[in-house]
XYZ file of C-alpha atoms in Angstrom:
545
model
C -24.346 424.820 456.230
C -25.438 427.829 454.253
C -21.930 428.307 452.934
C -21.877 424.754 451.624
C -25.228 425.277 450.054
C -24.013 428.199 448.006
C -21.019 426.260 446.583
C -23.122 423.557 444.671
C -22.599 423.590 440.845
C -25.477 424.171 438.485
C -25.972 421.851 435.468
C -26.989 423.313 432.108
C -28.365 421.081 429.170
C -26.646 421.690 425.780
C -28.898 421.070 422.653
C -26.214 420.938 419.805
C -24.416 417.786 418.342
C -20.851 417.163 419.160
C -18.262 417.601 416.394
C -16.879 414.142 416.985
C -19.869 412.588 415.121
C -18.857 414.221 411.867
C -16.205 411.599 411.074
C -18.446 408.481 411.266
C -21.230 410.242 409.371
C -18.894 411.167 406.533
C -17.488 407.650 406.498
C -20.995 406.211 406.254
C -21.884 408.512 403.359
C -18.735 407.589 401.476
C -19.475 403.895 401.955
C -23.028 404.294 400.711
C -21.815 406.242 397.670
C -19.202 403.614 396.933
C -21.791 400.827 397.150
C -24.160 402.740 394.878
C -21.386 403.524 392.428
C -20.264 399.883 392.390
C -23.697 398.396 391.716
C -24.751 401.123 389.321
C -21.658 400.596 387.157
C -21.760 396.823 387.216
C -24.030 396.397 384.229
C -26.440 393.588 383.521
C -25.913 390.005 384.514
C -26.253 387.276 381.846
C -26.664 383.529 382.261
C -25.118 381.118 379.775
C -25.895 377.410 379.499
C -23.258 374.992 378.163
C -22.519 371.259 378.090
C -19.172 371.706 379.826
C -16.993 374.465 381.234
C -13.741 373.494 379.565
C -11.069 376.173 380.221
C -13.636 378.686 381.599
C -12.480 380.144 384.961
C -14.603 382.399 387.145
C -13.108 385.869 387.601
C -10.607 385.293 384.779
C -12.418 384.379 381.557
C -13.487 387.580 379.835
C -16.416 388.305 377.541
C -15.491 390.116 374.318
C -17.148 391.646 371.301
C -14.948 392.294 368.280
C -11.838 391.688 370.435
C -12.897 394.361 373.002
C -13.444 393.372 376.660
C -17.071 394.031 377.611
C -17.512 391.803 380.663
C -16.226 388.935 382.748
C -17.347 385.534 384.017
C -18.335 385.763 387.703
C -19.248 382.172 388.533
C -19.356 378.686 387.021
C -21.706 376.136 388.577
C -23.821 373.129 387.669
C -27.574 373.266 387.164
C -29.981 371.844 389.713
C -30.343 368.613 387.711
C -26.541 368.404 387.153
C -27.014 368.071 383.386
C -25.744 371.463 382.276
C -23.156 374.050 383.219
C -24.517 377.419 384.333
C -22.157 380.346 383.719
C -22.970 383.737 385.229
C -21.325 386.722 383.608
C -21.455 390.470 384.080
C -21.526 392.938 381.176
C -20.121 396.440 381.603
C -22.663 399.236 382.017
C -21.792 401.014 378.770
C -22.007 397.725 376.812
C -25.542 396.794 377.915
C -27.140 397.711 374.522
C -25.249 394.779 372.965
C -27.361 392.297 374.930
C -30.602 391.435 373.106
C -32.853 388.409 373.050
C -31.304 387.129 369.797
C -27.661 387.811 370.704
C -25.262 384.874 370.276
C -22.466 383.733 372.615
C -19.780 381.169 371.759
C -16.417 379.999 373.080
C -13.346 381.053 371.141
C -10.660 378.365 371.235
C -8.196 376.803 368.781
C -10.098 374.975 366.027
C -9.464 373.494 362.587
C -12.413 373.763 360.204
C -13.474 374.609 356.636
C -12.223 378.166 357.113
C -8.784 376.962 358.246
C -7.126 377.217 361.674
C -8.778 379.760 364.021
C -8.334 380.875 367.640
C -4.555 380.485 367.798
C -4.251 383.618 369.988
C -6.043 381.791 372.818
C -3.061 379.455 373.246
C -1.361 382.187 375.291
C -4.231 384.327 376.595
C -6.695 381.510 377.282
C -10.173 380.961 375.914
C -12.771 383.717 376.011
C -16.437 384.187 375.225
C -17.395 386.149 372.119
C -20.649 388.074 371.844
C -22.464 389.065 368.638
C -25.385 391.389 369.186
C -28.775 390.756 367.622
C -31.441 393.008 366.136
C -34.406 392.301 368.430
C -35.867 395.698 369.284
C -37.483 394.304 372.448
C -34.078 394.328 374.132
C -33.229 391.742 376.802
C -35.810 389.862 378.911
C -33.322 388.105 381.208
C -33.654 384.586 379.739
C -30.553 382.351 379.640
C -28.495 382.131 376.446
C -26.984 379.006 374.907
C -23.195 379.030 374.801
C -22.153 377.499 371.462
C -18.892 375.721 370.700
C -18.580 377.173 367.191
C -19.118 380.705 365.887
C -22.238 381.510 363.819
C -21.836 381.554 360.061
C -23.739 384.841 359.842
C -24.416 387.477 362.420
C -28.046 387.881 363.596
C -28.007 391.561 362.605
C -26.711 390.920 359.076
C -29.160 391.949 356.365
C -30.676 389.123 354.364
C -33.346 386.425 354.460
C -33.526 383.102 356.289
C -35.265 380.141 354.670
C -36.320 376.790 356.152
C -35.993 373.600 354.097
C -37.418 370.121 354.668
C -36.105 366.926 353.118
C -36.817 363.207 353.480
C -33.694 362.190 351.548
C -30.865 360.212 353.078
C -27.921 362.334 351.966
C -27.361 365.200 354.436
C -26.203 368.704 353.571
C -23.727 369.718 356.320
C -23.757 372.960 358.243
C -21.700 375.613 356.495
C -22.376 374.287 352.971
C -22.746 376.859 350.217
C -26.061 378.159 348.902
C -25.744 378.752 345.152
C -27.718 380.579 342.495
C -26.650 379.437 339.022
C -23.253 378.478 340.395
C -22.624 381.715 342.335
C -22.463 381.567 346.140
C -25.089 383.799 347.753
C -25.386 382.289 351.244
C -24.740 379.380 353.624
C -26.513 376.568 355.409
C -26.725 377.805 359.010
C -28.125 374.704 360.686
C -28.827 371.065 359.883
C -31.072 369.032 362.217
C -33.083 365.830 362.094
C -36.721 365.910 363.235
C -37.407 362.545 364.877
C -41.197 362.943 364.887
C -41.487 363.898 361.215
C -38.448 361.784 360.236
C -37.188 364.589 358.038
C -34.084 366.688 357.791
C -34.587 370.364 358.499
C -32.215 373.062 357.318
C -32.003 376.787 357.854
C -30.432 378.837 355.073
C -29.253 382.414 355.135
C -29.067 384.407 351.900
C -27.362 387.768 352.237
C -28.593 391.027 350.807
C -28.972 391.968 347.890
C -29.289 388.313 346.791
C -32.331 387.860 349.036
C -34.427 389.425 346.265
C -33.768 386.283 344.178
C -35.814 384.183 346.614
C -39.438 384.278 345.463
C -42.473 382.096 346.058
C -41.899 380.004 342.927
C -38.220 379.151 343.428
C -37.176 375.553 344.016
C -34.227 374.299 346.071
C -32.230 371.174 345.204
C -29.075 369.443 346.415
C -25.686 369.913 344.833
C -22.568 367.824 345.216
C -20.674 365.104 343.435
C -20.167 364.506 339.730
C -23.426 363.995 337.854
C -23.357 361.857 334.698
C -26.642 361.486 332.848
C -27.350 359.440 329.734
C -30.361 360.274 327.580
C -31.520 360.139 323.990
C -29.680 363.430 323.449
C -26.389 361.849 324.542
C -24.219 362.015 327.655
C -24.158 365.034 329.965
C -21.379 365.456 332.563
C -21.875 368.102 335.262
C -18.862 368.815 337.515
C -19.377 371.438 340.270
C -16.653 373.332 342.084
C -14.234 371.498 344.370
C -15.810 373.046 347.493
C -19.247 371.755 346.508
C -17.843 368.295 345.663
C -16.216 367.998 349.105
C -18.939 369.471 351.344
C -22.079 369.572 349.195
C -24.382 372.528 348.730
C -27.859 373.786 347.925
C -28.896 375.533 344.712
C -32.109 377.365 343.914
C -33.748 378.808 340.827
C -37.117 379.218 339.156
C -38.112 376.222 336.993
C -38.098 376.752 333.245
C -41.360 378.273 332.042
C -42.463 379.343 335.532
C -43.010 382.926 336.740
C -40.911 384.439 339.533
C -43.788 385.165 341.896
C -43.814 387.484 344.889
C -40.930 388.060 347.272
C -40.517 385.292 349.873
C -41.035 386.052 353.559
C -38.618 385.488 356.416
C -38.410 381.842 357.553
C -40.595 380.628 354.692
C -40.563 376.830 354.317
C -39.651 375.040 351.060
C -39.054 371.440 350.036
C -35.522 370.326 349.183
C -35.463 368.298 345.930
C -32.802 365.686 345.126
C -31.569 367.281 341.872
C -32.267 370.012 339.337
C -34.165 367.696 337.014
C -36.790 366.962 339.666
C -37.707 370.640 340.145
C -39.125 370.767 336.618
C -41.714 368.141 337.519
C -42.682 369.925 340.737
C -44.422 372.801 338.936
C -47.052 370.557 337.319
C -49.555 370.305 340.167
C -52.567 369.912 337.840
C -52.703 366.324 336.585
C -55.026 363.403 335.820
C -54.129 359.856 336.850
C -54.443 356.825 334.575
C -53.983 353.144 335.408
C -52.118 350.914 332.925
C -51.653 347.131 332.892
C -48.582 345.734 331.108
C -48.024 342.122 330.135
C -44.344 342.835 329.454
C -41.490 343.184 331.918
C -41.344 346.617 333.544
C -37.662 346.253 334.472
C -36.108 349.635 333.674
C -39.310 351.644 334.194
C -38.812 353.836 337.271
C -40.868 356.387 339.125
C -40.500 359.763 337.424
C -39.999 358.300 333.937
C -41.583 360.389 331.169
C -44.889 359.709 329.438
C -44.684 360.860 325.815
C -46.854 361.161 322.738
C -44.711 360.846 319.612
C -41.733 362.441 321.356
C -43.691 365.168 323.201
C -43.747 364.718 326.956
C -47.245 364.945 328.391
C -46.912 363.221 331.759
C -44.908 361.302 334.349
C -44.881 357.786 335.745
C -46.212 358.073 339.299
C -45.924 354.559 340.823
C -44.150 351.405 339.544
C -45.713 348.948 340.284
C -48.973 350.304 341.680
C -50.677 347.816 343.982
C -53.575 348.494 346.302
C -55.328 345.823 348.338
C -58.225 345.792 345.895
C -55.965 345.504 342.856
C -53.819 342.786 344.434
C -56.838 340.717 345.501
C -58.579 340.842 342.114
C -55.483 341.069 339.897
C -52.639 339.091 341.522
C -49.156 338.801 340.102
C -50.013 335.364 338.696
C -52.229 337.071 336.080
C -49.089 338.532 334.470
C -50.626 342.028 334.441
C -48.407 344.602 336.168
C -50.285 347.797 337.124
C -48.541 351.125 336.599
C -49.950 354.501 337.636
C -49.149 357.536 335.457
C -50.022 361.217 335.542
C -51.117 363.158 332.473
C -50.003 366.763 333.014
C -51.623 369.193 330.534
C -49.437 372.038 331.817
C -46.511 370.574 329.880
C -48.217 371.656 326.671
C -48.468 375.305 327.746
C -45.387 376.169 325.688
C -46.856 374.439 322.618
C -50.579 375.257 322.851
C -51.842 378.648 324.005
C -55.294 377.497 325.080
C -55.878 374.986 327.908
C -56.604 371.466 326.665
C -58.633 368.717 328.367
C -55.972 366.144 327.589
C -57.492 363.413 329.758
C -60.821 363.474 327.889
C -59.011 363.336 324.539
C -57.033 360.258 325.639
C -60.182 358.473 326.827
C -62.033 359.257 323.603
C -59.195 358.455 321.179
C -58.759 354.915 322.486
C -61.612 353.934 320.164
C -59.415 355.158 317.289
C -56.463 352.976 318.230
C -54.657 355.065 320.869
C -52.580 352.710 323.011
C -49.721 352.825 325.531
C -46.486 350.884 325.139
C -43.124 350.616 326.864
C -40.240 351.996 324.837
C -36.503 352.034 325.482
C -35.139 355.443 326.466
C -31.496 354.376 326.522
C -30.017 351.071 325.357
C -26.960 351.514 327.613
C -28.831 351.996 330.897
C -31.892 349.955 329.900
C -34.287 352.683 331.098
C -37.856 352.672 329.764
C -40.620 355.230 329.275
C -44.337 355.097 328.422
C -45.201 356.008 324.836
C -48.707 356.859 323.591
C -49.397 356.393 319.907
C -52.023 355.287 317.408
C -51.983 351.682 316.201
C -54.216 351.072 313.168
C -54.577 347.365 314.008
C -56.452 348.269 317.182
C -58.774 350.824 315.600
C -62.406 350.016 316.333
C -61.255 346.759 317.892
C -63.831 347.025 320.649
C -67.100 348.850 320.484
C -67.265 349.485 324.235
C -63.830 349.921 325.814
C -63.771 349.701 329.599
C -62.269 353.089 330.498
C -62.302 352.682 334.297
C -60.957 350.057 336.665
C -60.506 350.189 340.443
C -61.643 353.812 340.464
C -59.029 354.985 337.908
C -59.312 355.839 334.242
C -57.350 353.336 332.164
C -55.378 353.279 328.936
C -55.113 350.050 326.993
C -51.599 348.785 326.325
C -49.884 346.941 323.480
C -46.711 344.822 323.489
C -43.508 346.766 323.199
C -41.334 346.805 320.114
C -38.764 344.644 321.888
C -41.419 342.111 322.787
C -42.643 341.986 319.213
C -39.087 341.540 317.987
C -38.541 338.799 320.528
C -41.725 337.060 319.377
C -40.591 337.225 315.745
C -37.199 335.803 316.664
C -38.844 332.957 318.551
C -41.158 332.300 315.593
C -38.182 332.261 313.231
C -36.379 329.813 315.483
C -39.478 327.633 315.579
C -39.625 327.660 311.773
C -35.991 326.700 311.600
C -36.641 323.919 314.053
C -39.437 322.568 311.841
C -37.185 322.399 308.768
C -35.929 318.872 307.684
C -32.444 319.689 308.848
C -31.470 316.039 309.399
C -32.138 315.107 305.752
C -30.414 318.281 304.558
C -27.371 317.559 306.711
C -27.248 313.933 305.402
C -27.363 315.092 301.784
C -24.760 317.706 302.538
C -22.495 315.058 304.046
C -22.929 312.897 300.933
C -22.012 315.878 298.741
C -18.934 316.395 300.873
C -17.958 312.741 300.423
C -18.300 313.001 296.618
C -16.297 316.221 296.656
C -13.623 314.448 298.653
C -13.508 311.637 296.070
C -13.130 314.200 293.281
C -10.288 315.874 295.149
C -8.554 312.513 295.617
C -8.793 311.841 291.837
C -7.317 315.258 291.109
C -4.497 314.624 293.556
C -3.687 311.282 291.860
C -3.727 312.972 288.423
C -1.421 315.739 289.631
C 0.978 313.226 291.185
C 1.209 311.100 287.950
C 4.509 310.997 285.981
C 2.974 312.454 282.796
C 1.713 315.549 284.672
C 5.036 315.904 286.488
C 6.986 315.720 283.128
C 4.707 318.302 281.530
C 6.394 321.274 283.191
C 9.817 320.115 281.869
C 8.592 319.883 278.237
C 6.820 323.184 278.588
C 10.055 324.749 279.821
C 11.960 323.377 276.790
C 9.365 324.860 274.398
C 9.583 328.241 276.113
C 13.404 328.209 275.849
C 13.203 327.481 272.102
C 10.711 330.264 271.590
C 12.947 332.596 273.551
C 15.922 331.768 271.335
C 13.829 332.356 268.184
C 12.708 335.739 269.499
C 16.282 336.666 270.348
C 17.212 336.046 266.619
C 14.791 338.719 265.372
C 15.208 341.228 268.121
C 16.869 344.665 267.270
C 20.615 344.393 266.530
C 20.490 340.715 265.538
C 21.991 339.382 262.231
C 18.602 338.377 260.871
C 17.167 341.802 261.494
C 20.176 343.593 259.881
C 19.971 341.400 256.774
C 16.242 342.008 256.543
C 16.795 345.793 256.710
C 19.445 345.603 253.888
C 17.083 343.644 251.655
C 14.350 346.161 252.261
C 16.666 349.045 251.293
C 17.601 347.257 248.024
C 13.962 346.663 247.258
C 13.280 350.348 247.823
C 16.047 351.335 245.307
C 14.612 348.986 242.664
C 11.192 350.496 243.131
C 12.622 354.000 242.704
C 14.222 352.940 239.378
C 11.040 351.323 238.091
C 8.921 354.314 238.968
C 9.623 356.288 235.561
C 8.962 353.136 233.501
C 5.668 352.625 235.246
C 4.657 356.218 234.628
C 5.439 355.834 230.859
C 3.431 352.643 230.657
C 0.666 354.373 232.394
C 0.612 357.122 229.771
C 1.125 354.805 226.711
C 0.771 351.102 227.145
C 2.659 350.221 223.816
C 5.727 352.241 224.657
C 7.735 349.072 225.124
C 7.260 348.357 221.317
C 6.963 351.834 219.840
C 9.099 354.716 220.950
C 7.256 357.114 223.130
C 6.829 360.674 221.797
C 9.044 363.307 223.243
C 7.492 365.664 225.651
C 8.107 369.350 225.683
C 9.766 370.790 228.654
C 7.284 372.231 231.023
C 6.846 376.000 230.639
C 6.294 378.196 233.639
C 3.006 379.985 233.630
C 2.533 383.722 233.998
C 1.272 385.086 237.295
C -2.451 385.178 237.393
C -2.988 382.409 234.656
């Protein structure tokens, strides 16, 4: 029993770890390091919202920037309301600085546009998503981006200025149209949208640097496009823009004539878009005085924006044609034949002529007592356009002692009939005078004179057809033939003329022979009875005697 007791083994507790646990511990550490390395190198996740996911495949469609792969699409799903496509993508760690709040994503695929055919390389490689980084210094706040179908016209980080325009006109300027300054392209129309609440078109323009310095507070923007033909008193003016502007339209801007440049415009400043260049000149005259005119003549051809002139100098603009308010229509209906027209007198138009400011409205009100009146005049006989002309008419001077200068809350200007109306009245008066003439009696007497003239013509015809008158030409011909024969007898070379010349020569010889006898008789008249004394021969005289 004691021997068995001494043979029992003793157990000893070991406090160190077995070496077999080294392998799983190392494996666990490697796994943890691999997981950390995987997630730390993954980069940021971005969410893109699109209308459809055409040709976008999760795990295959890549995200690029300047043709360099910077990420990949991880998943493509629908939104909770099933109205949009939600695309989750992952950007590489080293490319995270490209993601900013104003970065732009769009799908690159084959397209035909104003710039030509683009995206042909995607026919083989498949579509991809292009990224253009922004310039927001705040970085990325994790909000979803909109995935566009077309690339941006200008990059968000490109230097320049963006301007907002508003327009209530019907003709739309398309996205991508040119922005021009005196015919030179300086930018593009980035977006074109219609505001349903305001019922206006809204545009966003981008003007690149250094042309952004041209945009100041006093510039005006107007539409370009199409061929503009204008007819005025100066003649016809044909303005033909470039072919690109004719096809797609455009926007031009400049400072109106006579206006200062002003300070530099700020980013996203809002301007009004005018219909044409001519309208921007009127926009600078914000100081005006309204007058109400009543015309008895037709206002056909007088449009809103027509000039108001004083002896050829423009001093205002027609504001409303016709101008009817409820009060005017109730007290002055159309049946009264007085058509109201509202005009604006703009003293700023005289700034180039007169240095000092002039209270033009007070002068017009005062000078009506001296015969100042308004009339409609023709601006162009071809188009039939009219304008309002102010001038002095002596016939209306001091016509009324107290002229009513205000009606319906507006200052008024008295009107006179137009030159065409006066001419028409004179023509009508002339026609009335002609109508009052005894034309019936005159026509009867004229018919009687015609009958007597016809009788006289019949008598002449009978006289001409008589035998005596018909034989007269034959006798006259015989007389002319006899005279012709007589003239032929005395013409040069005839017998009568030769005989006459011979007789004349003989007569000349006789006269030569009688010449000495006549001289002797001249000296001594009795020489025919008594012999004439002999004369001494003439002696030559000495030189000098």
